Coordinates of N, CA and C in Angstrom, one line a residue:
X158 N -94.1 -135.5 83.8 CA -92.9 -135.4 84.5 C -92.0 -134.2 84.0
X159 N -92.3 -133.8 82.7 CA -91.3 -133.1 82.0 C -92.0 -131.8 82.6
X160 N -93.5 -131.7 82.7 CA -93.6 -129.8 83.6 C -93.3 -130.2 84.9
X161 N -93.2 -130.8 85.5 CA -92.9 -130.8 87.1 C -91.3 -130.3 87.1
X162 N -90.4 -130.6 85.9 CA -89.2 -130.3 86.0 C -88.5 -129.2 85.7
X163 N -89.8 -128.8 84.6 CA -89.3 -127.5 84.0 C -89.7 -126.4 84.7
X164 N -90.7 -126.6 85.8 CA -91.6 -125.7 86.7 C -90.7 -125.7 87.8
X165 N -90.1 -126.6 88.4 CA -88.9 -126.6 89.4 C -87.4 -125.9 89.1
X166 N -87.6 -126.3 87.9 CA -86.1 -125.1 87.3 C -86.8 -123.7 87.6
X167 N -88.0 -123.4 87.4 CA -88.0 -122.0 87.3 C -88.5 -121.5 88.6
X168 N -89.0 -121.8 89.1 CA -89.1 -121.7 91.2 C -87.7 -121.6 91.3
X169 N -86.9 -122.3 91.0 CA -85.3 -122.4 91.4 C -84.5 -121.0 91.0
X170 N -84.5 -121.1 89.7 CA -84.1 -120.0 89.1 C -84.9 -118.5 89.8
X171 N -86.0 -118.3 89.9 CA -86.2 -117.4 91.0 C -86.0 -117.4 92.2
X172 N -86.0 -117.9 92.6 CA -85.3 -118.2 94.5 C -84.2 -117.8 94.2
X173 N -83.3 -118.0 92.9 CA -81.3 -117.7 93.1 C -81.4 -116.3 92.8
X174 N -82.4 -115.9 92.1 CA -82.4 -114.4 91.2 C -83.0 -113.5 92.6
X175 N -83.9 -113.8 93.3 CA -84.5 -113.1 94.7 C -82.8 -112.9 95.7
X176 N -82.2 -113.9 95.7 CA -81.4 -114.1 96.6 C -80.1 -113.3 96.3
X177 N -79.7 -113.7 94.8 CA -79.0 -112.5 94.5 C -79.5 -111.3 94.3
X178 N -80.1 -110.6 94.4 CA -80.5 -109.3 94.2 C -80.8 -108.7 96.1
X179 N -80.7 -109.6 96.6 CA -80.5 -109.0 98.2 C -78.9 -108.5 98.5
X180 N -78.1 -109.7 97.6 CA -76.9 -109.5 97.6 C -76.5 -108.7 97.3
X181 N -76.8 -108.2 96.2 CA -76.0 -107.2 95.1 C -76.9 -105.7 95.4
X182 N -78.0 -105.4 96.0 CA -78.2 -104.4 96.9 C -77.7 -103.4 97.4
X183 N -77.5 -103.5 98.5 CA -76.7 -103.1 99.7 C -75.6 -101.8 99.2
X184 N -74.5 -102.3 98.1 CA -73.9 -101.2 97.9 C -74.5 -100.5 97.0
X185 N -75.7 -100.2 96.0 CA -75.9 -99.2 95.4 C -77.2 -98.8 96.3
X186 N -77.7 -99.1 97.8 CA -78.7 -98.4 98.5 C -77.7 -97.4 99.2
X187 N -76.1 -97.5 99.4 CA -75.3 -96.7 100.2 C -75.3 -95.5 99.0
X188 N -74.9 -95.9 98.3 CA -74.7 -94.8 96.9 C -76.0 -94.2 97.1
X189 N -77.4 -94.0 97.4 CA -78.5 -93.3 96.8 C -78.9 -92.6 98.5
X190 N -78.2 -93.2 99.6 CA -77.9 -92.4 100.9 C -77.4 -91.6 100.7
X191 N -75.6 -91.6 100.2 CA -75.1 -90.3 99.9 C -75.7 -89.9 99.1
X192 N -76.4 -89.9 98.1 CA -76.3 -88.7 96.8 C -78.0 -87.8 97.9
X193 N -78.6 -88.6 99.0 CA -79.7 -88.1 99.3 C -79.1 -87.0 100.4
X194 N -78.2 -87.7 101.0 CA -77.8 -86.6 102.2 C -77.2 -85.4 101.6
X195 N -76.7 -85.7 100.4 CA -75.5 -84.3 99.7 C -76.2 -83.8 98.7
X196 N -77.9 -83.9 99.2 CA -78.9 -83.3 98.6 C -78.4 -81.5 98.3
X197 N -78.0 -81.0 100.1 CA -78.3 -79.7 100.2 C -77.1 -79.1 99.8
X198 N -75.8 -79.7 99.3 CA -74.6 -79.3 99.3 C -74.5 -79.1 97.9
X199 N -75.3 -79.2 96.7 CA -75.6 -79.0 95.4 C -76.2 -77.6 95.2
X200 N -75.1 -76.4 94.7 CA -75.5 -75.1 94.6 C -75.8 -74.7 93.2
X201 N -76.2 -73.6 93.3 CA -76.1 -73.0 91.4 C -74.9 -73.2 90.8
X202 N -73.9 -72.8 91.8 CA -72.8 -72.1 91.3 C -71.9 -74.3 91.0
X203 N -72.0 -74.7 92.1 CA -71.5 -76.3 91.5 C -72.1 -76.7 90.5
X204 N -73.2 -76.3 89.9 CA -74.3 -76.6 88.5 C -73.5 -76.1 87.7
X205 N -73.3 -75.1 87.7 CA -72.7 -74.2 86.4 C -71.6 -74.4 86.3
X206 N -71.0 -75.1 87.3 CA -69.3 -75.4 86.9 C -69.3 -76.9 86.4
X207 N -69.5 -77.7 87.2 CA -70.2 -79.0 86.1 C -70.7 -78.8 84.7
X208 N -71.3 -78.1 84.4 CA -71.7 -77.6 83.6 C -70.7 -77.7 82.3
X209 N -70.5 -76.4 83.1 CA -68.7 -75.8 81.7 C -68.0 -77.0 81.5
X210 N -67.9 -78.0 82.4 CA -66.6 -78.7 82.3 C -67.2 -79.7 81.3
X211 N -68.1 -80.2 81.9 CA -69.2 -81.1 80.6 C -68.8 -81.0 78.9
X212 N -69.4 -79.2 79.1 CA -69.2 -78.7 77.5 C -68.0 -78.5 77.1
X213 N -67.1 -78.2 77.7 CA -65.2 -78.3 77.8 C -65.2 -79.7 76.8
X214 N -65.4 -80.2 77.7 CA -64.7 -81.8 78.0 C -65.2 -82.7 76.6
X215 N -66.8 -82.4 76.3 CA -67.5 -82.8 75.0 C -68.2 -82.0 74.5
X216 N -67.5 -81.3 73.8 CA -68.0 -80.2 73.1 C -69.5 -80.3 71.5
X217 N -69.1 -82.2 71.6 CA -70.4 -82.2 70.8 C -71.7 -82.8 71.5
X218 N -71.6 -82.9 72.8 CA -72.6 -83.4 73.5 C -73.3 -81.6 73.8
X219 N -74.8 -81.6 73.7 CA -75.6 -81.2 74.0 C -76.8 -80.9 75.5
X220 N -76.5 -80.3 76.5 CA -77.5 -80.7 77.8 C -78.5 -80.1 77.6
X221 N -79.4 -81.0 78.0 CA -80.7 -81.6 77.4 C -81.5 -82.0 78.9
X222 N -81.1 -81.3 80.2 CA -81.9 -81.3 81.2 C -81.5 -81.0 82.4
X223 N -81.8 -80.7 83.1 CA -81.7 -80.4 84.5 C -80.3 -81.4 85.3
X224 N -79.5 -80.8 85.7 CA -78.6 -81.5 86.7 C -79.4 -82.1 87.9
X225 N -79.0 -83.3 88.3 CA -79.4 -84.1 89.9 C -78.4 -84.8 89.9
X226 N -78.5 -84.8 91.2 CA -77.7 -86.6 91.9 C -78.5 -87.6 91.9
X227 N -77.2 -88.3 91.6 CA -77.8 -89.8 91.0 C -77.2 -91.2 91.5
X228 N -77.5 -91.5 92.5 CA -76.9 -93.0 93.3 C -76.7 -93.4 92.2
X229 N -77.5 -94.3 91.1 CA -77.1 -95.0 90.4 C -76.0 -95.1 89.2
X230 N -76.1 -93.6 89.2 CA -74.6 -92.7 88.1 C -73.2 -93.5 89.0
X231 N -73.6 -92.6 90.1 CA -72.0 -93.1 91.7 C -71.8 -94.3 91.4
X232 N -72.8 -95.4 91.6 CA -72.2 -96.7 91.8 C -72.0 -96.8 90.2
X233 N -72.3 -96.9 89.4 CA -71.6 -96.8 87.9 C -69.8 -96.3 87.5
X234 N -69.9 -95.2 87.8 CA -68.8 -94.7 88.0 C -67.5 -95.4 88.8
X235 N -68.0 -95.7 90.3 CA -66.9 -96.1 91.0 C -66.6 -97.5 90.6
X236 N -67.8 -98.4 89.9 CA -67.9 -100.1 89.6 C -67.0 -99.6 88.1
X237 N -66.8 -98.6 87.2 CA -66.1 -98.4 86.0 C -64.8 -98.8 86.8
X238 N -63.9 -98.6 86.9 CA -63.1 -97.8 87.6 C -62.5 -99.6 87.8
X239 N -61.1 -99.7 86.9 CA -60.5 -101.7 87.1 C -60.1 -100.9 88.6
X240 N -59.4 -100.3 89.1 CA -58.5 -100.1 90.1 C -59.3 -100.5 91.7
X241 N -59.0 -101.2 92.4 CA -59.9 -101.6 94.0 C -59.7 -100.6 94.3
X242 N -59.1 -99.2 94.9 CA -59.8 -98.2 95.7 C -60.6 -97.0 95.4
X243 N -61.3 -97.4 94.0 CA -62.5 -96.5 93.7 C -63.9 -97.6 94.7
X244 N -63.8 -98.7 95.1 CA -64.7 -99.5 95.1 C -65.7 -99.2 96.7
X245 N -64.1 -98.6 97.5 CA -64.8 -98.7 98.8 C -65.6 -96.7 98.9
X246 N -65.6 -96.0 98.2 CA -65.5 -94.9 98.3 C -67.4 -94.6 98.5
X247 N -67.7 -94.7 99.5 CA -69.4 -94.4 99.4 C -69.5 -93.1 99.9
X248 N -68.8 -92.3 100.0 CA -69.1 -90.6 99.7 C -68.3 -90.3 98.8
X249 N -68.9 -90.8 97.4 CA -69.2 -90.7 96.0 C -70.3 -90.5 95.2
X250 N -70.6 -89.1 94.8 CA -71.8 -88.6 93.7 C -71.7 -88.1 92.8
X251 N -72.7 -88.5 92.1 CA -72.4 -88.5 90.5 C -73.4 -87.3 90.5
X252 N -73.4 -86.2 89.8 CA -73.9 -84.8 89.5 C -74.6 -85.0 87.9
X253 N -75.4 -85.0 87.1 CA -75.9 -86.1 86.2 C -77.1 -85.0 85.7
X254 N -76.9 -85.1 83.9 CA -77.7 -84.5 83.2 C -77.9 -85.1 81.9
X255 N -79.1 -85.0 81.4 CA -79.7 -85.8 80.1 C -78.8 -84.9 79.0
X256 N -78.3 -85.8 78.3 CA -77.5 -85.0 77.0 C -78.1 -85.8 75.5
X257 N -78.0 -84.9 74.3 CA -78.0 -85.2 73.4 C -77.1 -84.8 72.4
X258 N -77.0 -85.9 71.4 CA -75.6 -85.4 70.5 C -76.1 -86.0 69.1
X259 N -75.5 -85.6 67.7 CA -75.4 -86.4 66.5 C -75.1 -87.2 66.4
X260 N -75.7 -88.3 65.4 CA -74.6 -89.4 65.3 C -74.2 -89.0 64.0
X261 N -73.3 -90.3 63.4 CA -73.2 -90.2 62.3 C -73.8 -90.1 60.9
X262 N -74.9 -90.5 60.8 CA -75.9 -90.4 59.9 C -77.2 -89.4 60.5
X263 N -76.8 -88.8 61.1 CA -77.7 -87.5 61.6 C -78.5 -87.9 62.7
X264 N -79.1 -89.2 63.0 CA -80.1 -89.6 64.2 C -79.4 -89.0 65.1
X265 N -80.6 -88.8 66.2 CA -80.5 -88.1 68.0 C -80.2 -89.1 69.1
X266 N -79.0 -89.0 69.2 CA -78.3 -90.0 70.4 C -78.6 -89.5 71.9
X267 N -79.0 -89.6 72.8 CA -79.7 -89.9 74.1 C -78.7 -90.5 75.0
X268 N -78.3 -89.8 75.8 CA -77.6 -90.0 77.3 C -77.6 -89.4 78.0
X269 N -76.2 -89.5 79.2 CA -76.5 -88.8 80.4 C -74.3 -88.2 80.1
X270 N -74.4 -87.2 80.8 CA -73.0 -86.6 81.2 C -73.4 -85.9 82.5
X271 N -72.0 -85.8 83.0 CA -72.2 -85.3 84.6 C -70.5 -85.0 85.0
X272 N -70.6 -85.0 86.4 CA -69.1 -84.8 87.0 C -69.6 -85.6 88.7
X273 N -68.5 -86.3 88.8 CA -68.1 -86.9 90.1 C -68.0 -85.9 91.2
X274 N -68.4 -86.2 92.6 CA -67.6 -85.1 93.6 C -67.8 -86.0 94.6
X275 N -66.3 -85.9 95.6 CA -66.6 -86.6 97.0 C -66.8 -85.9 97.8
X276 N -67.9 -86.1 98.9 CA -68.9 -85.5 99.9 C -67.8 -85.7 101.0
X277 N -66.4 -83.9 101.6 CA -65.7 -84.1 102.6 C -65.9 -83.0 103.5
X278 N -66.1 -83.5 104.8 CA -66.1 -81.9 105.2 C -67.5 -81.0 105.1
X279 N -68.3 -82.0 104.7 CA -70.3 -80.7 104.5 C -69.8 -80.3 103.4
X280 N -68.7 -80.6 102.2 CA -69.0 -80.2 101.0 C -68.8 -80.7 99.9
X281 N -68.7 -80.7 98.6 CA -68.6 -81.6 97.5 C -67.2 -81.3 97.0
X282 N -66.4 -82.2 96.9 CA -65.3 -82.1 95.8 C -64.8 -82.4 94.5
X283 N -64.8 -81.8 93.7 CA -64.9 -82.4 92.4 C -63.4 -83.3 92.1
X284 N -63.9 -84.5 91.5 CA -63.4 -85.5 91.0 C -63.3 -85.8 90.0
X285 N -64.0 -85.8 88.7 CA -63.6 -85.7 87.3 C -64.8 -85.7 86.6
X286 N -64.7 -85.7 85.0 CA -65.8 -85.1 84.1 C -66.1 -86.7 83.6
X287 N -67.1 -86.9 83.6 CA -67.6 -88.2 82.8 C -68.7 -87.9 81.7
X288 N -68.1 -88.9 80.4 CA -69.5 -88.8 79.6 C -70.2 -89.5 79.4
X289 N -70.9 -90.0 78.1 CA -72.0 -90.9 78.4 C -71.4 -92.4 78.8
X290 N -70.2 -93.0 78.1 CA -70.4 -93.9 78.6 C -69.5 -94.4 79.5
X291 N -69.6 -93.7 80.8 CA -69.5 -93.9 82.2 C -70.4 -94.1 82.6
X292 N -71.9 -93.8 82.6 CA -73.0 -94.6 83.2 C -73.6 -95.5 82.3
X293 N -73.2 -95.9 81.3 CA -74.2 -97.4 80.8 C -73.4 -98.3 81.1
X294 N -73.9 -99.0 81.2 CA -73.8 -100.8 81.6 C -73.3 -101.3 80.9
X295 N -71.9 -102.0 82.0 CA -70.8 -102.4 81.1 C -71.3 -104.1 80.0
X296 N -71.0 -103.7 79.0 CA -71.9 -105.1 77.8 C -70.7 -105.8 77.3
X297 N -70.7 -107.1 77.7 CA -69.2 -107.8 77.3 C -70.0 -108.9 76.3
X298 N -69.4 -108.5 74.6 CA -69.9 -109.5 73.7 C -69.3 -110.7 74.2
X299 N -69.9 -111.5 73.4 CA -68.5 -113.2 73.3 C -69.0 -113.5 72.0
X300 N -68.2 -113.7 70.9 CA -68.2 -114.1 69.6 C -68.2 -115.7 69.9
X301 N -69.3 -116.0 68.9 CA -69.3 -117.4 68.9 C -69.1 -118.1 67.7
X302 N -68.9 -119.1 67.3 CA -68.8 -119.9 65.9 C -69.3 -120.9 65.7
X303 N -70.0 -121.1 64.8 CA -71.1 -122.4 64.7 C -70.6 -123.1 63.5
X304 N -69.7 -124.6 64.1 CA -69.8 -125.0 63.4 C -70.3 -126.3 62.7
X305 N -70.0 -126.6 61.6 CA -71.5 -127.3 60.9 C -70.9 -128.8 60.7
X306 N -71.3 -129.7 60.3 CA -70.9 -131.1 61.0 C -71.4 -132.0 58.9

């Protein structure tokens, strides 16, 4: 009885995980439409200014690869963002390059920096300079306390 129940929790628990992930979908497939359509509106010259502004902006960050657009940077960026009218904004892209920087004890820290632009008019507008952690995933501890009896 005890695997028929624990085997049914986990059928269950995947059916919710399949079902949410249809859910939660939708707006970052919009995000990777625009960054696909504002493929051709990405010039040298908006490379190189993203660029500067990057090394401006963090001067100990290092680029460490090729600029692209990045649906999943966009929806990152606009989900940062507490304020509701970053949320509806789907001609939003994120312009996105592998950086490296020191740490404190000398190891090689690994990310991404880029610049925002909204797709108006057939062209990109620049919107602001983001560093690495505008695309990682927002991680909310919870402190716990165990106590002993």
């Amino acid at each position: 009885m005890r695997i028929l129940g624990s085997a049914l929790r986990r059928v269950f628990a995947l059916g919710f995980c399949i079902l949410l992930s249809g859910c939660m979908t939708p707006w970052l497939k919009a995000r990777y439409e625009t960054a696909d359509a504002a493929q051709g509106l990405v010039t040298p010259a908006i490379v190189a200014d993203c660029s500067e502004k990057v090394v401006k902006a963090f001067p100990h960050l290092t680029i460490a690869g090729p600029f692209a657009l990045n649906g999943y940077a966009a929806a990152r960026v606009a989900s940062s963002k507490p304020t509701l009218e970053a949320v509806p904004q789907k001609n939003l892209v994120a312009l996105v390059a592998r950086t490296t920087n020191k740490g404190l004890f000398g190891q090689e820290n690994k990310g991404h920096a880029g610049c925002s632009y909204l797709v108006e008019s057939g062209r990109l507008v620049f919107q602001e300079v983001h560093g690495i952690a505008a695309f990682m995933p927002q991680t909310i501890y919870v402190l716990s306390t165990v106590v002993r009896r």
